Amino acid sequence: MVREFRGEKYLSAKKENSSIEVIEDIGDVEELEEDEITGATHSGCKEFEDVHVVAVERLDNYKGCMKCGSKVVVDLENEELGMCSKCELLQCIEDCKTVLTAQIMINNKVGNISLRVFEKNIFNIAQQSSDITAKVLLKAKPFNVIYKNGIICAVSCKV
């Protein structure tokens, strides 16, 4: 199947918006390993090597639930208390740990992917333990990443 996007033709496995064409000369084709295109799969996880952060969509911190780690929403009537948005545990805000999270875009050989990353892996990407900013993430050295369902599970940095 052949699809056309912005005047260029691409091979496609999708039937929608595609046509069947005979192509006499496909020109030069860069051969990519399947892992480079789809990411190596390990128990539903995908892995990409030698990626870097190309954009930081969001860098947030919030109070995390003592039971499940989800976001705790402050009680409007009593600001000292908060309820977990997931397990509904009522807890003292001051006892909750602050959780750092980011939505980043990484670049691999095929294109950009938007992924969510949590505190431990944010520090692994930045290769430092404090003062995390969007600028620090954008200047981080290339790294390897394993992710599942849009969330980064592990980061390993090159030495």
mmCIF file of C-alpha atoms in Angstrom:
data_model
loop_
_atom_site.group_PDB
_atom_site.id
_atom_site.type_symbol
_atom_site.label_atom_id
_atom_site.label_comp_id
_atom_site.label_asym_id
_atom_site.label_seq_id
_atom_site.Cartn_x
_atom_site.Cartn_y
_atom_site.Cartn_z
ATOM 1 C CA MET A 1 0.000 0.000 0.000
ATOM 2 C CA VAL A 2 1.174 3.509 -0.740
ATOM 3 C CA ARG A 3 0.152 6.646 1.164
ATOM 4 C CA GLU A 4 0.880 10.199 0.197
ATOM 5 C CA PHE A 5 1.722 12.878 2.763
ATOM 6 C CA ARG A 6 2.722 16.428 1.834
ATOM 7 C CA GLY A 7 3.441 15.384 -1.718
ATOM 8 C CA GLU A 8 5.720 12.456 -0.812
ATOM 9 C CA LYS A 9 4.810 8.788 -1.109
ATOM 10 C CA TYR A 10 5.387 6.261 1.674
ATOM 11 C CA LEU A 11 4.848 2.543 2.006
ATOM 12 C CA SER A 12 2.065 1.783 4.471
ATOM 13 C CA ALA A 13 0.492 -1.268 6.027
ATOM 14 C CA LYS A 14 -2.801 0.585 6.543
ATOM 15 C CA LYS A 15 -5.570 0.196 4.004
ATOM 16 C CA GLU A 16 -7.316 3.475 4.837
ATOM 17 C CA ASN A 17 -6.321 6.394 2.611
ATOM 18 C CA SER A 18 -3.878 4.165 0.700
ATOM 19 C CA SER A 19 -3.666 3.000 -2.868
ATOM 20 C CA ILE A 20 -2.009 0.119 -4.652
ATOM 21 C CA GLU A 21 0.631 1.289 -7.110
ATOM 22 C CA VAL A 22 3.373 -0.283 -9.162
ATOM 23 C CA ILE A 23 6.661 1.464 -8.434
ATOM 24 C CA GLU A 24 9.376 0.899 -11.016
ATOM 25 C CA ASP A 25 12.259 2.492 -9.110
ATOM 26 C CA ILE A 26 12.047 3.115 -5.378
ATOM 27 C CA GLY A 27 15.397 4.920 -5.296
ATOM 28 C CA ASP A 28 17.750 4.685 -2.361
ATOM 29 C CA VAL A 29 16.316 3.001 0.705
ATOM 30 C CA GLU A 30 17.940 3.283 4.107
ATOM 31 C CA GLU A 31 17.765 -0.090 5.777
ATOM 32 C CA LEU A 32 16.690 0.049 9.413
ATOM 33 C CA GLU A 33 16.526 -2.822 11.837
ATOM 34 C CA GLU A 34 13.020 -3.530 13.136
ATOM 35 C CA ASP A 35 14.140 -2.488 16.635
ATOM 36 C CA GLU A 36 15.051 0.964 15.311
ATOM 37 C CA ILE A 37 11.583 1.425 13.861
ATOM 38 C CA THR A 38 9.319 -0.040 16.521
ATOM 39 C CA GLY A 39 11.619 -0.334 19.505
ATOM 40 C CA ALA A 40 12.765 -3.665 20.868
ATOM 41 C CA THR A 41 9.934 -5.319 22.755
ATOM 42 C CA HIS A 42 10.468 -6.794 26.215
ATOM 43 C CA SER A 43 7.256 -7.915 27.971
ATOM 44 C CA GLY A 44 5.263 -5.172 26.296
ATOM 45 C CA CYS A 45 7.990 -2.595 26.901
ATOM 46 C CA LYS A 46 9.769 -0.772 24.106
ATOM 47 C CA GLU A 47 13.398 0.213 24.163
ATOM 48 C CA PHE A 48 15.249 2.883 22.241
ATOM 49 C CA GLU A 49 18.963 3.563 22.373
ATOM 50 C CA ASP A 50 20.863 6.808 22.028
ATOM 51 C CA VAL A 51 17.885 9.181 22.351
ATOM 52 C CA HIS A 52 17.791 12.737 23.642
ATOM 53 C CA VAL A 53 15.170 15.162 24.935
ATOM 54 C CA VAL A 54 14.005 17.509 22.183
ATOM 55 C CA ALA A 55 11.176 19.179 24.118
ATOM 56 C CA VAL A 56 9.803 19.458 27.638
ATOM 57 C CA GLU A 57 6.039 19.726 27.436
ATOM 58 C CA ARG A 58 5.502 19.932 31.192
ATOM 59 C CA LEU A 59 7.585 19.767 34.375
ATOM 60 C CA ASP A 60 5.439 19.469 37.511
ATOM 61 C CA ASN A 61 5.580 18.506 41.128
ATOM 62 C CA TYR A 62 2.718 17.426 43.339
ATOM 63 C CA LYS A 63 2.040 15.858 46.712
ATOM 64 C CA GLY A 64 2.004 12.066 46.351
ATOM 65 C CA CYS A 65 -0.250 9.690 48.249
ATOM 66 C CA MET A 66 1.409 7.776 51.089
ATOM 67 C CA LYS A 67 -0.405 4.592 50.004
ATOM 68 C CA CYS A 68 -0.275 4.508 46.194
ATOM 69 C CA GLY A 69 1.813 7.524 45.087
ATOM 70 C CA SER A 70 -0.960 9.169 43.042
ATOM 71 C CA LYS A 71 -1.709 12.874 43.234
ATOM 72 C CA VAL A 72 -3.227 14.155 46.476
ATOM 73 C CA VAL A 73 -5.843 16.885 46.024
ATOM 74 C CA VAL A 74 -5.963 19.517 48.769
ATOM 75 C CA ASP A 75 -9.266 19.755 50.681
ATOM 76 C CA LEU A 76 -10.745 23.216 50.010
ATOM 77 C CA GLU A 77 -12.353 23.350 53.480
ATOM 78 C CA ASN A 78 -9.228 22.265 55.366
ATOM 79 C CA GLU A 79 -5.953 22.918 53.523
ATOM 80 C CA GLU A 80 -4.010 20.686 55.936
ATOM 81 C CA LEU A 81 -5.785 17.621 54.530
ATOM 82 C CA GLY A 82 -5.870 16.068 51.110
ATOM 83 C CA MET A 83 -7.502 13.115 49.389
ATOM 84 C CA CYS A 84 -5.780 10.782 46.950
ATOM 85 C CA SER A 85 -7.177 11.104 43.436
ATOM 86 C CA LYS A 86 -6.893 7.327 42.971
ATOM 87 C CA CYS A 87 -7.381 5.394 46.231
ATOM 88 C CA GLU A 88 -9.258 8.207 48.045
ATOM 89 C CA LEU A 89 -7.070 7.967 51.173
ATOM 90 C CA LEU A 90 -7.525 11.065 53.349
ATOM 91 C CA GLN A 91 -4.143 12.241 54.657
ATOM 92 C CA CYS A 92 -2.217 15.173 56.109
ATOM 93 C CA ILE A 93 -0.653 17.160 53.268
ATOM 94 C CA GLU A 94 2.537 17.903 55.223
ATOM 95 C CA ASP A 95 3.234 14.150 55.537
ATOM 96 C CA CYS A 96 2.984 13.563 51.788
ATOM 97 C CA LYS A 97 6.137 13.360 49.699
ATOM 98 C CA THR A 98 6.570 15.837 46.847
ATOM 99 C CA VAL A 99 6.739 13.963 43.533
ATOM 100 C CA LEU A 100 8.484 15.346 40.445
ATOM 101 C CA THR A 101 7.079 14.419 37.039
ATOM 102 C CA ALA A 102 7.574 15.551 33.443
ATOM 103 C CA GLN A 103 6.095 15.071 30.010
ATOM 104 C CA ILE A 104 9.009 15.045 27.568
ATOM 105 C CA MET A 105 9.514 14.451 23.888
ATOM 106 C CA ILE A 106 12.451 12.262 22.873
ATOM 107 C CA ASN A 107 13.937 11.770 19.430
ATOM 108 C CA ASN A 108 14.962 8.421 18.020
ATOM 109 C CA LYS A 109 16.051 7.541 14.488
ATOM 110 C CA VAL A 110 12.468 7.538 13.214
ATOM 111 C CA GLY A 111 10.879 10.551 14.912
ATOM 112 C CA ASN A 112 9.681 12.107 18.148
ATOM 113 C CA ILE A 113 7.788 10.337 20.932
ATOM 114 C CA SER A 114 6.046 12.030 23.868
ATOM 115 C CA LEU A 115 6.551 10.170 27.155
ATOM 116 C CA ARG A 116 5.783 10.684 30.834
ATOM 117 C CA VAL A 117 8.706 10.357 33.241
ATOM 118 C CA PHE A 118 8.808 10.295 37.036
ATOM 119 C CA GLU A 119 11.316 11.537 39.573
ATOM 120 C CA LYS A 120 13.957 8.765 39.648
ATOM 121 C CA ASN A 121 14.222 8.643 35.873
ATOM 122 C CA ILE A 122 14.164 12.438 35.556
ATOM 123 C CA PHE A 123 17.289 12.539 37.722
ATOM 124 C CA ASN A 124 18.807 9.699 35.655
ATOM 125 C CA ILE A 125 18.229 11.619 32.417
ATOM 126 C CA ALA A 126 19.647 14.831 33.896
ATOM 127 C CA GLN A 127 22.552 12.903 35.485
ATOM 128 C CA GLN A 128 22.298 15.078 38.560
ATOM 129 C CA SER A 129 20.440 15.021 41.853
ATOM 130 C CA SER A 130 19.072 18.550 42.236
ATOM 131 C CA ASP A 131 17.952 21.695 40.410
ATOM 132 C CA ILE A 132 15.992 19.964 37.660
ATOM 133 C CA THR A 133 14.723 22.419 35.055
ATOM 134 C CA ALA A 134 13.482 22.065 31.478
ATOM 135 C CA LYS A 135 16.803 23.515 30.305
ATOM 136 C CA VAL A 136 18.758 20.831 32.204
ATOM 137 C CA LEU A 137 16.680 18.069 30.563
ATOM 138 C CA LEU A 138 17.104 19.579 27.097
ATOM 139 C CA LYS A 139 20.887 19.711 27.534
ATOM 140 C CA ALA A 140 21.141 16.144 28.881
ATOM 141 C CA LYS A 141 23.496 13.720 27.150
ATOM 142 C CA PRO A 142 22.017 10.923 24.984
ATOM 143 C CA PHE A 143 20.555 7.992 26.920
ATOM 144 C CA ASN A 144 18.793 4.657 26.471
ATOM 145 C CA VAL A 145 15.149 4.359 27.486
ATOM 146 C CA ILE A 146 12.658 1.577 28.168
ATOM 147 C CA TYR A 147 8.999 2.584 28.215
ATOM 148 C CA LYS A 148 5.551 1.063 28.314
ATOM 149 C CA ASN A 149 2.166 2.680 27.679
ATOM 150 C CA GLY A 150 3.734 6.121 27.291
ATOM 151 C CA ILE A 151 5.576 6.004 30.637
ATOM 152 C CA ILE A 152 9.336 5.676 31.002
ATOM 153 C CA CYS A 153 10.213 2.600 33.086
ATOM 154 C CA ALA A 154 13.999 2.804 33.000
ATOM 155 C CA VAL A 155 16.796 5.079 31.811
ATOM 156 C CA SER A 156 20.443 4.199 31.342
ATOM 157 C CA CYS A 157 22.993 6.840 30.507
ATOM 158 C CA LYS A 158 26.160 6.469 28.531
ATOM 159 C CA VAL A 159 29.336 7.027 30.490
#
